[in-house]
CSV table of C-alpha atoms in Angstrom, one decimal:
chain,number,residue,atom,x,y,z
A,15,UNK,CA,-174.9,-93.1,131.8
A,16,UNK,CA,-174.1,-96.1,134.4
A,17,UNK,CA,-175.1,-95.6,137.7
A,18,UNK,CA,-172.3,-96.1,139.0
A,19,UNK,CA,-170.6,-93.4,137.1
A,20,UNK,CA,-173.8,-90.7,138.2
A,21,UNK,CA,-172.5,-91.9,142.0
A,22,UNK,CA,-168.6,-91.2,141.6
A,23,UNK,CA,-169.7,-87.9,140.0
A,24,UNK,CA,-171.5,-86.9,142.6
A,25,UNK,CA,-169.2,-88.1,145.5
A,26,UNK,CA,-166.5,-85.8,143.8
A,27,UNK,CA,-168.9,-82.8,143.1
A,28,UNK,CA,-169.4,-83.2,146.7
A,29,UNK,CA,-165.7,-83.7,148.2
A,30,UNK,CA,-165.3,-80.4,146.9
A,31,UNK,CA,-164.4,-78.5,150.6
A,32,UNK,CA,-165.6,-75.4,149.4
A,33,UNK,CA,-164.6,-73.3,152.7
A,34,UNK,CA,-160.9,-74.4,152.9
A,35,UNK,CA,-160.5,-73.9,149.1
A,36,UNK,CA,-161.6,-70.4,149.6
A,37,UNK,CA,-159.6,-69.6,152.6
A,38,UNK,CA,-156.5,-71.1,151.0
A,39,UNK,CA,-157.0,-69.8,147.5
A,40,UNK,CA,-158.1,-66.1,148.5
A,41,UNK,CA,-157.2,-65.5,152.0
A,42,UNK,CA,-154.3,-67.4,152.7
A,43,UNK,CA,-155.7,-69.3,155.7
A,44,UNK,CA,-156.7,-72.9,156.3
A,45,UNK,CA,-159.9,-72.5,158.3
A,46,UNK,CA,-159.6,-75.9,159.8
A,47,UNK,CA,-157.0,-74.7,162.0
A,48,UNK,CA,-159.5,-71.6,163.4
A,49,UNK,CA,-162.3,-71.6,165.0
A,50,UNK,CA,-164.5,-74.6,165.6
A,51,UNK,CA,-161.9,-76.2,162.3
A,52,UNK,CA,-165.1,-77.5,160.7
A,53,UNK,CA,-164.1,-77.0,157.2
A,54,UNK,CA,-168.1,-76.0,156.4
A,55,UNK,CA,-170.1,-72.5,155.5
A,56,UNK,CA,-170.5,-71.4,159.2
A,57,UNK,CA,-166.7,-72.1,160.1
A,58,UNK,CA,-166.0,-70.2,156.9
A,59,UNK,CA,-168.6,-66.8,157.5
A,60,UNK,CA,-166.8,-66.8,161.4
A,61,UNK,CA,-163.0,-66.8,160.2
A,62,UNK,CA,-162.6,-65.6,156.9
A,63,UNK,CA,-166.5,-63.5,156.7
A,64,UNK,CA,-169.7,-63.0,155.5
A,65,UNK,CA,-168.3,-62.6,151.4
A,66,UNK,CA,-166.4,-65.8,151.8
A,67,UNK,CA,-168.9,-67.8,154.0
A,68,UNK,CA,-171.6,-66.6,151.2
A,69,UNK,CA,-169.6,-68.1,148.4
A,70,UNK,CA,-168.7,-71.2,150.6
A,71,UNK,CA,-172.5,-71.5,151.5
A,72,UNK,CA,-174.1,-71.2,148.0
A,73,UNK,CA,-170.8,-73.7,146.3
A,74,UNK,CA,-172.2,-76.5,149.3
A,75,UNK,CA,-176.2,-75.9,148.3
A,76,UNK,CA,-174.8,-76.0,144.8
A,77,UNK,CA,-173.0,-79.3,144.8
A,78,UNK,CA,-176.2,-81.3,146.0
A,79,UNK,CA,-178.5,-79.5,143.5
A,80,UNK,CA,-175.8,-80.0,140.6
A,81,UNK,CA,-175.3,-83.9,141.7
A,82,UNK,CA,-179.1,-84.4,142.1
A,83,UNK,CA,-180.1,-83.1,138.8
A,84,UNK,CA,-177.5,-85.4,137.1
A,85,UNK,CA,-179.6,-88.9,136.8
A,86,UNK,CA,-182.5,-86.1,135.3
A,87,UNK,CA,-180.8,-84.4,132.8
A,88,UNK,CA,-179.2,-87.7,132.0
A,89,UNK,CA,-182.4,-89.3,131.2
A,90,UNK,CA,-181.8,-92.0,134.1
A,91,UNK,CA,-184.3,-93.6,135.3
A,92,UNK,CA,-183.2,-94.5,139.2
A,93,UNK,CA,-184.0,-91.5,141.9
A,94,UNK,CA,-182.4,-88.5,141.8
A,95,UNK,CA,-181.8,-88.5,145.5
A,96,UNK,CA,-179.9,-91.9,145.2
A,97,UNK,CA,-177.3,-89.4,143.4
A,98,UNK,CA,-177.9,-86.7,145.6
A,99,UNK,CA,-176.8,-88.6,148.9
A,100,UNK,CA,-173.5,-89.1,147.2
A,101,UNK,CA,-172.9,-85.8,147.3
A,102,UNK,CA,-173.7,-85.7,150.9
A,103,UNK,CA,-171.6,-88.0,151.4
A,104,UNK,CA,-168.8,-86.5,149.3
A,105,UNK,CA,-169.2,-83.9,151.8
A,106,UNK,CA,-168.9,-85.6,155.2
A,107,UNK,CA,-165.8,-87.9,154.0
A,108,UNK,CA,-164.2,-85.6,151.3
A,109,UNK,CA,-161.5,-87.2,149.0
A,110,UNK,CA,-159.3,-84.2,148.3
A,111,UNK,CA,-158.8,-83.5,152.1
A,112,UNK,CA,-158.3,-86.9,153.7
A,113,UNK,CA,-162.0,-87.3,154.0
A,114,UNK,CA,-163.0,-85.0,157.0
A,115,UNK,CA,-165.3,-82.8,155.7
A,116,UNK,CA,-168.6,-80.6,156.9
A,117,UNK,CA,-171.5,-81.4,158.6
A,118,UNK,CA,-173.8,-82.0,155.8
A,119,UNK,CA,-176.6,-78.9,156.1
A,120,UNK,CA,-175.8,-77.0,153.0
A,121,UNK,CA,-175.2,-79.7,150.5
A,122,UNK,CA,-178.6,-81.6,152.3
A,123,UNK,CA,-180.2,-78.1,151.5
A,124,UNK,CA,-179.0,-78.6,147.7
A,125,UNK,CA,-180.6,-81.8,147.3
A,126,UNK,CA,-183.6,-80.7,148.6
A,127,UNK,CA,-183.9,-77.6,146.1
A,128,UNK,CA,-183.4,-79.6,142.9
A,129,UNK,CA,-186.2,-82.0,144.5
A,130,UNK,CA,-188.5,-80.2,146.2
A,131,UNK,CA,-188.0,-76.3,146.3
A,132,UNK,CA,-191.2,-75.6,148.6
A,133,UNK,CA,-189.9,-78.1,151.0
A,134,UNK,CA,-186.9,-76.3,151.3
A,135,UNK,CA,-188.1,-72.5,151.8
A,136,UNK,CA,-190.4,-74.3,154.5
A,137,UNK,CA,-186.5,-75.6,156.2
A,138,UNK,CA,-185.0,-72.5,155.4
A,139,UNK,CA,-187.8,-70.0,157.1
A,140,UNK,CA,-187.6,-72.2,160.3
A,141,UNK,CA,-183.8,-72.4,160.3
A,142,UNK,CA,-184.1,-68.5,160.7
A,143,UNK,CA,-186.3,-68.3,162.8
A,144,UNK,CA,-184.7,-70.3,164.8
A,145,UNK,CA,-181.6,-68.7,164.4
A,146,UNK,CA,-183.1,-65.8,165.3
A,147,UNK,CA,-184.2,-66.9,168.3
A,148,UNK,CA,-181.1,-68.9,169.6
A,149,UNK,CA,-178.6,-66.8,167.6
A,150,UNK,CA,-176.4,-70.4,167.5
A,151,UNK,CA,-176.0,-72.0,164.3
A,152,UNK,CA,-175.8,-75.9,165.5
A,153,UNK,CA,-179.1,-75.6,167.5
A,154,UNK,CA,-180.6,-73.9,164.5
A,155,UNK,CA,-179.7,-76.7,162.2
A,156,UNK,CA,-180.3,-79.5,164.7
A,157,UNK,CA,-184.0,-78.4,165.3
A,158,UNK,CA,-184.7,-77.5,161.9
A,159,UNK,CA,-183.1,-81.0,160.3
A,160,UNK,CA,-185.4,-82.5,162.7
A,161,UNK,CA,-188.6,-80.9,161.6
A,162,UNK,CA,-187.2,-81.3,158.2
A,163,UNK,CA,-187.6,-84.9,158.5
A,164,UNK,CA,-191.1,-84.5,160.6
A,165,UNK,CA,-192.7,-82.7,157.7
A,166,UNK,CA,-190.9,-84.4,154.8
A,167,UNK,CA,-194.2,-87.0,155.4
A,168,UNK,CA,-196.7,-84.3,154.0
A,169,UNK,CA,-194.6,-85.0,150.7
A,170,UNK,CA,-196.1,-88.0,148.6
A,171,UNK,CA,-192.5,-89.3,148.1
A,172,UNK,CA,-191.8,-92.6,150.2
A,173,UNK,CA,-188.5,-92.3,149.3
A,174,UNK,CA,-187.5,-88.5,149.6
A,175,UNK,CA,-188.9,-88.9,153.3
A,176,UNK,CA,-187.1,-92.0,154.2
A,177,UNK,CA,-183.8,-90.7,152.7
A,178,UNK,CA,-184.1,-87.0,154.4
A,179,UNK,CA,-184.7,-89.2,157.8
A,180,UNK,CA,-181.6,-91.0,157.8
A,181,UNK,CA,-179.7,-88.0,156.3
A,182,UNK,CA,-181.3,-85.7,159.4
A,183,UNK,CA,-179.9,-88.3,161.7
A,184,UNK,CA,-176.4,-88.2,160.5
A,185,UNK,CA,-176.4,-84.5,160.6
A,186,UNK,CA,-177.7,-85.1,163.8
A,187,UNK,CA,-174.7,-87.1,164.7
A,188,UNK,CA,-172.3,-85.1,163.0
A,189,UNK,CA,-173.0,-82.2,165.2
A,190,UNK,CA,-172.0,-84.0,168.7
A,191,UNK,CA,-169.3,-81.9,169.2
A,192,UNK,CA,-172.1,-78.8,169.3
A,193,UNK,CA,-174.1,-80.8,171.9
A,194,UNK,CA,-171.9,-81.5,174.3
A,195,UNK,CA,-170.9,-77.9,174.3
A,196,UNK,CA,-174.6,-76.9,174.3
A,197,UNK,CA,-175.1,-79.0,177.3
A,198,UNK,CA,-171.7,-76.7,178.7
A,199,UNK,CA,-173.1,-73.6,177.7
A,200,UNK,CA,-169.9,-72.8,175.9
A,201,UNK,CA,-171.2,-73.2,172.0
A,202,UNK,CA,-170.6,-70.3,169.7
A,203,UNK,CA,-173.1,-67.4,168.7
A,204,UNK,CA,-173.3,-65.6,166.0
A,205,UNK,CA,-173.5,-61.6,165.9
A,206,UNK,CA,-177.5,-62.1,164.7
A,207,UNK,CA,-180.8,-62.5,166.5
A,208,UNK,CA,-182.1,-62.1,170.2
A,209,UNK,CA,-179.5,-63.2,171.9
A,210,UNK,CA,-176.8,-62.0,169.5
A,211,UNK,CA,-172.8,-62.5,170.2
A,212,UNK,CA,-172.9,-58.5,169.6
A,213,UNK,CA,-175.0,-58.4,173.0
A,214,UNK,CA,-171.7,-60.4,175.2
């Protein structure tokens, strides 16, 4: 299959906005205007709860692992996280909702399973940790992108580590919004870990 084709695949498996589908389809609520109005998994678990931010979650990993795998079951021979960014991307700049989408941890976290599974339990054992430490998502995912990228060069993969850098810098960027209200003290908790919302 062209190339091309794998990519607009992808971007639409990726534009899918999951959490606002959800809240819309099976709660009757647009999530985007509660909360944070970040149309992701964590937005999604806070306003509609933990059995819609579960589906919402596992639909993001899914669409990068779906769009990753494409160029492989396809028999193409470019890499399958040339595909897999295009989901990302799909993501971030979503089609069906005027292209303002998530922040890009879940779908990265999809790519990363159909590529290198081990890599990811590694991401996903630090995010909690972390999580349970801080009990706020954005700091969680912050840190853990960036060690993400840190330990992506114990893979022999040039190009998975490159790709997961600049894609660790755009989530990076993406959360802004998170630091400055980090920096305020005024950034969300989550009713889980030490210093739990449960605990206010």
């Amino acid at each position: 299959m062209n190339i091309l084709v794998l990519m607009i695949i992808a971007y639409l498996l990726g534009s899918i906005p999951s959490g606002v589908w959800i809240g819309k389809l099976l709660y009757h609520k647009d999530i985007r205007e509660y909360g944070s109005g970040n149309t992701g998994a964590t937005n999604t678990f806070r306003i509609l709860g933990a059995k819609a931010g579960t589906l919402a979650l596992i639909i993001d990993v899914m669409k990068g692992t779906l769009a990753t795998y494409l160029p492989i079951w396809l028999g193409s021979d470019i890499h399958p996280i040339f595909i897999g960014i295009f989901a990302i991307l799909g993501h971030v700049f979503p089609l069906y909702i005027k292209f303002k989408g998530g922040k890009a941890v879940a779908t990265s976290a999809g790519v990363a399973l159909a590529l290198h599974p081990i890599f990811l339990l590694i991401f996903v054992g630090v995010f909690l940790i972390l999580l349970f430490t801080t009990s706020i998502v954005s700091i969680s995912s912050i840190l853990a992108v960036f060690f993400a990228a840190i330990g992506s060069f114990f893979i022999n993969d040039p190009i998975f580590s490159t790709i997961i850098w600049i894609v660790a810098l755009l989530i990076i960027y993406l959360h802004r919004e998170n630091i400055n209200r980090l920096r305020d003290g005024t950034e969300s908790k989550v009713p889980f870990g030490l210093r739990s919302s449960k605990k206010d």
